[in-house]
Amino acid sequence: MAFVKYHQPCPLCDSSDAVSINDDDSAYCFSCDKRIIDYSKLMGGQIENNVKEFEVHKSNSTNDVEGSFHPLADRGITLDTAKKYNVKSIYSKDGKFIKHFYPYYTASEITCYKIREPDKLFMWRGNSTGTGLFGESTFKHSGKFVTLVEGECDAMAAYELLGSKWPVVSLKSGAAGAARDVKNSIEFLEKFDNIVINFDNDKPGRDAAKKVARLLTPGKAKILTLPDDFKDANERLKAGRMQSYVDSWW
């Protein structure tokens, strides 16, 4: 299952473009964080039994999630990086990925997790309102560079591609929520002298990168253009293409 249509209106909230639709007509709204079982029926008014509400877990403690620190082997991400970003995970005994837990913070406290399951299934546990970008709490101080990517695994992958030296953060809600996420974290981003935007190499990603660049102080933003067809930083990491990424980044 994979998203085949993006930037669609949500019938459950006031967003005009935050829904992505899967090839089985299920959908997910990145604005109100709800999964829709049958998007076409819901748009036609058939709401009953069509929305999956996600579990809300109000604890702020990292000890209250399942899992522990592991290398994210399915994504090519090391144990050190998982610990750096405080990402826990669950793998089966034969090494198959079951869940990743991406922490999101309000101030310095974890107030929710985005949970990733196989087949790009995502859900939130806790209250995501007011949380910053993924990784924002990891890199609290100002500096020369920060890189902004679309997803959590891309953030960790880009961090490794850059030799684990430079801050990398990601959007909360992918390209569909890019402008909103950046506006909500504009103070954090503007602490840095240079903001490198490395969204996915597809039309939604390229369009979102242009929108985000216009929100930032003129001269600070650089949209990263890569010389090949890798879709994102994580694909590049798994292929071992570190040097070409670094060359383009500079």
Short mmCIF file of C-alpha atoms in Angstrom, two decimals:
data_model
loop_
_atom_site.label_atom_id
_atom_site.label_comp_id
_atom_site.label_asym_id
_atom_site.label_seq_id
_atom_site.Cartn_x
_atom_site.Cartn_y
_atom_site.Cartn_z
CA MET A 1 0.00 0.00 0.00
CA ALA A 2 1.33 3.42 -0.94
CA PHE A 3 0.12 6.97 -1.38
CA VAL A 4 -1.01 7.59 -4.96
CA LYS A 5 -2.63 11.03 -4.58
CA TYR A 6 -1.61 14.00 -2.44
CA HIS A 7 -2.90 17.41 -1.33
CA GLN A 8 -6.56 16.40 -1.14
CA PRO A 9 -9.23 18.07 1.06
CA CYS A 10 -10.15 16.52 4.38
CA PRO A 11 -13.85 15.87 5.04
CA LEU A 12 -13.20 15.77 8.80
CA CYS A 13 -11.42 19.08 9.39
CA ASP A 14 -10.94 22.40 7.63
CA SER A 15 -7.81 21.45 5.71
CA SER A 16 -8.00 21.85 1.95
CA ASP A 17 -4.86 19.87 1.09
CA ALA A 18 -3.60 17.71 3.98
CA VAL A 19 -4.98 14.33 2.88
CA SER A 20 -2.95 11.69 1.06
CA ILE A 21 -4.82 8.78 -0.50
CA ASN A 22 -3.58 5.19 -0.72
CA ASP A 23 -4.07 2.87 -3.68
CA ASP A 24 -6.82 1.02 -1.75
CA ASP A 25 -8.77 4.30 -1.26
CA SER A 26 -7.86 4.54 2.41
CA ALA A 27 -6.40 7.90 3.34
CA TYR A 28 -4.62 9.83 6.06
CA CYS A 29 -5.04 13.46 7.07
CA PHE A 30 -1.80 15.06 8.23
CA SER A 31 -3.74 17.97 9.71
CA CYS A 32 -6.21 16.27 12.06
CA ASP A 33 -4.21 13.01 12.37
CA LYS A 34 -7.05 10.70 11.37
CA ARG A 35 -7.03 7.70 9.07
CA ILE A 36 -9.97 7.34 6.69
CA ILE A 37 -10.99 3.84 5.71
CA ASP A 38 -12.83 4.71 2.48
CA TYR A 39 -12.08 8.22 1.28
CA SER A 40 -14.46 8.23 -1.69
CA LYS A 41 -17.42 7.16 0.42
CA LEU A 42 -16.60 9.67 3.11
CA MET A 43 -16.39 12.50 0.59
CA GLY A 44 -19.84 11.37 -0.51
CA GLY A 45 -21.14 11.81 3.03
CA GLN A 46 -20.90 8.26 4.38
CA ILE A 47 -19.14 9.04 7.66
CA GLU A 48 -20.34 6.29 10.02
CA ASN A 49 -17.74 3.56 10.77
CA ASN A 50 -15.33 5.13 8.33
CA VAL A 51 -12.82 6.87 10.59
CA LYS A 52 -10.24 5.19 12.78
CA GLU A 53 -9.51 7.21 15.90
CA PHE A 54 -5.97 6.82 17.15
CA GLU A 55 -5.15 5.85 20.69
CA VAL A 56 -4.28 8.81 22.90
CA HIS A 57 -1.56 8.22 25.43
CA LYS A 58 -0.99 11.14 27.79
CA SER A 59 2.18 10.11 29.57
CA ASN A 60 5.27 12.25 28.95
CA SER A 61 7.77 9.54 29.86
CA THR A 62 9.95 7.72 27.34
CA ASN A 63 9.74 4.74 29.65
CA ASP A 64 6.06 4.38 28.84
CA VAL A 65 6.51 3.26 25.24
CA GLU A 66 7.30 -0.25 24.15
CA GLY A 67 10.58 -1.00 22.52
CA SER A 68 14.18 -0.08 23.18
CA PHE A 69 17.12 1.41 21.35
CA HIS A 70 18.21 -0.55 18.29
CA PRO A 71 19.89 0.24 15.00
CA LEU A 72 17.06 0.88 12.53
CA ALA A 73 18.33 -1.90 10.33
CA ASP A 74 15.55 -1.63 7.76
CA ARG A 75 16.52 2.03 7.21
CA GLY A 76 20.31 1.68 7.43
CA ILE A 77 20.45 3.89 10.54
CA THR A 78 22.94 3.19 13.32
CA LEU A 79 22.30 2.67 17.02
CA ASP A 80 24.17 5.89 17.86
CA THR A 81 21.87 7.92 15.65
CA ALA A 82 18.74 6.28 17.03
CA LYS A 83 19.94 7.21 20.51
CA LYS A 84 20.83 10.74 19.38
CA TYR A 85 17.24 11.29 18.26
CA ASN A 86 15.78 9.23 21.14
CA VAL A 87 14.03 6.85 18.72
CA LYS A 88 13.03 3.48 20.12
CA SER A 89 11.86 0.55 18.04
CA ILE A 90 10.57 -3.00 18.07
CA TYR A 91 11.92 -5.73 15.82
CA SER A 92 10.90 -9.38 15.58
CA LYS A 93 13.29 -12.17 16.53
CA ASP A 94 14.17 -12.64 12.87
CA GLY A 95 15.02 -8.95 12.52
CA LYS A 96 11.85 -7.69 10.84
CA PHE A 97 10.75 -4.16 11.66
CA ILE A 98 7.52 -3.94 13.69
CA LYS A 99 7.38 -0.36 15.03
CA HIS A 100 9.42 2.84 15.29
CA PHE A 101 8.62 5.44 17.95
CA TYR A 102 9.55 9.00 16.97
CA PRO A 103 9.39 11.40 19.95
CA TYR A 104 7.98 14.90 19.70
CA TYR A 105 8.53 17.52 22.38
CA THR A 106 6.81 20.53 23.82
CA ALA A 107 9.55 22.63 25.44
CA SER A 108 11.84 19.86 26.76
CA GLU A 109 9.22 17.21 27.50
CA ILE A 110 8.02 14.43 25.25
CA THR A 111 4.29 14.95 24.78
CA CYS A 112 3.65 12.50 21.95
CA TYR A 113 5.13 9.90 19.66
CA LYS A 114 4.55 9.32 15.99
CA ILE A 115 4.47 5.56 15.56
CA ARG A 116 5.49 4.00 12.26
CA GLU A 117 4.40 0.50 11.33
CA PRO A 118 5.10 -1.48 8.15
CA ASP A 119 3.57 -0.28 4.85
CA LYS A 120 3.93 3.37 5.86
CA LEU A 121 1.18 3.19 8.47
CA PHE A 122 1.49 6.07 10.93
CA MET A 123 -0.37 7.03 14.08
CA TRP A 124 0.11 9.51 16.90
CA ARG A 125 0.17 8.63 20.57
CA GLY A 126 -0.28 11.62 22.83
CA ASN A 127 -0.91 15.29 22.13
CA SER A 128 0.96 16.64 19.12
CA THR A 129 -0.43 20.16 19.49
CA GLY A 130 2.37 22.64 20.06
CA THR A 131 5.20 20.20 19.41
CA GLY A 132 8.15 21.26 17.29
CA LEU A 133 9.89 19.66 14.36
CA PHE A 134 11.31 16.17 14.75
CA GLY A 135 14.84 16.61 16.13
CA GLU A 136 14.26 20.20 17.23
CA SER A 137 14.84 19.30 20.87
CA THR A 138 18.05 17.47 19.93
CA PHE A 139 19.64 20.60 18.46
CA LYS A 140 18.69 23.41 20.80
CA HIS A 141 21.52 25.82 20.11
CA SER A 142 21.98 28.16 17.18
CA GLY A 143 24.64 27.44 14.60
CA LYS A 144 25.84 27.83 11.05
CA PHE A 145 23.71 25.17 9.34
CA VAL A 146 20.51 23.24 9.82
CA THR A 147 19.02 20.85 7.26
CA LEU A 148 15.26 20.37 6.95
CA VAL A 149 13.88 17.15 5.44
CA GLU A 150 10.41 15.63 5.08
CA GLY A 151 10.45 12.59 7.37
CA GLU A 152 11.97 11.26 10.56
CA CYS A 153 14.08 8.55 8.91
CA ASP A 154 15.29 11.08 6.36
CA ALA A 155 16.42 13.33 9.23
CA MET A 156 18.45 10.55 10.82
CA ALA A 157 19.79 9.45 7.43
CA ALA A 158 20.87 12.97 6.43
CA TYR A 159 22.52 13.40 9.82
CA GLU A 160 24.64 10.32 9.07
CA LEU A 161 25.29 11.36 5.45
CA LEU A 162 26.74 14.60 6.84
CA GLY A 163 29.09 12.71 9.13
CA SER A 164 26.91 13.16 12.24
CA LYS A 165 28.20 16.74 12.51
CA TRP A 166 25.36 19.05 11.51
CA PRO A 167 21.80 19.46 12.86
CA VAL A 168 19.06 17.84 10.78
CA VAL A 169 15.34 18.09 11.58
CA SER A 170 12.19 16.98 9.81
CA LEU A 171 8.65 18.10 9.25
CA LYS A 172 5.93 16.61 11.43
CA SER A 173 3.46 16.00 8.62
CA GLY A 174 5.40 15.61 5.40
CA ALA A 175 5.14 17.91 2.40
CA ALA A 176 1.40 18.44 2.87
CA GLY A 177 1.97 20.19 6.21
CA ALA A 178 5.32 21.80 5.41
CA ALA A 179 4.29 25.46 5.54
CA ARG A 180 2.38 25.02 8.79
CA ASP A 181 5.18 23.06 10.46
CA VAL A 182 7.80 25.63 9.46
CA LYS A 183 5.67 28.55 10.61
CA ASN A 184 5.24 26.85 13.98
CA SER A 185 9.02 26.36 14.32
CA ILE A 186 10.20 29.50 12.56
CA GLU A 187 11.98 30.85 15.64
CA PHE A 188 14.02 27.66 15.94
CA LEU A 189 14.98 27.60 12.26
CA GLU A 190 15.87 31.27 12.13
CA LYS A 191 18.51 30.75 14.84
CA PHE A 192 20.70 29.20 12.13
CA ASP A 193 22.67 31.14 9.55
CA ASN A 194 21.83 28.72 6.70
CA ILE A 195 18.79 26.50 6.25
CA VAL A 196 19.23 23.69 3.71
CA ILE A 197 15.91 22.31 2.45
CA ASN A 198 16.11 18.69 1.29
CA PHE A 199 12.56 17.52 0.65
CA ASP A 200 11.64 14.46 -1.41
CA ASN A 201 12.55 14.42 -5.07
CA ASP A 202 8.96 14.44 -6.30
CA LYS A 203 6.48 17.15 -7.27
CA PRO A 204 4.89 17.55 -3.80
CA GLY A 205 8.36 17.78 -2.26
CA ARG A 206 9.69 20.28 -4.78
CA ASP A 207 6.57 22.45 -4.50
CA ALA A 208 6.70 22.38 -0.69
CA ALA A 209 10.40 23.31 -0.69
CA LYS A 210 9.66 26.46 -2.70
CA LYS A 211 6.83 27.44 -0.34
CA VAL A 212 9.00 26.92 2.73
CA ALA A 213 11.93 28.90 1.27
CA ARG A 214 9.63 31.90 0.84
CA LEU A 215 8.76 31.80 4.56
CA LEU A 216 12.39 32.18 5.65
CA THR A 217 14.64 35.24 5.79
CA PRO A 218 15.85 35.99 2.25
CA GLY A 219 19.30 34.57 1.65
CA LYS A 220 19.10 31.94 4.39
CA ALA A 221 17.38 29.13 2.53
CA LYS A 222 19.02 26.81 0.04
CA ILE A 223 16.97 24.16 -1.77
CA LEU A 224 19.24 21.16 -2.17
CA THR A 225 19.41 19.85 -5.74
CA LEU A 226 20.83 16.35 -6.05
CA PRO A 227 22.40 14.91 -9.20
CA ASP A 228 20.49 11.62 -9.44
CA ASP A 229 17.12 9.93 -8.99
CA PHE A 230 17.17 8.96 -5.32
CA LYS A 231 13.86 10.04 -3.80
CA ASP A 232 15.14 11.04 -0.38
CA ALA A 233 18.07 11.05 2.04
CA ASN A 234 17.25 7.63 3.43
CA GLU A 235 17.37 5.99 0.01
CA ARG A 236 20.75 7.63 -0.54
CA LEU A 237 22.08 6.40 2.81
CA LYS A 238 21.00 2.82 2.11
CA ALA A 239 22.76 3.02 -1.27
CA GLY A 240 25.96 4.30 0.36
CA ARG A 241 25.99 7.54 -1.65
CA MET A 242 27.40 9.77 1.09
CA GLN A 243 29.98 11.73 -0.88
CA SER A 244 27.62 12.91 -3.61
CA TYR A 245 25.21 14.11 -0.93
CA VAL A 246 27.92 16.04 0.90
CA ASP A 247 29.19 17.57 -2.35
CA SER A 248 25.69 18.80 -3.26
CA TRP A 249 24.96 19.98 0.28
CA TRP A 250 28.00 22.25 0.29
#
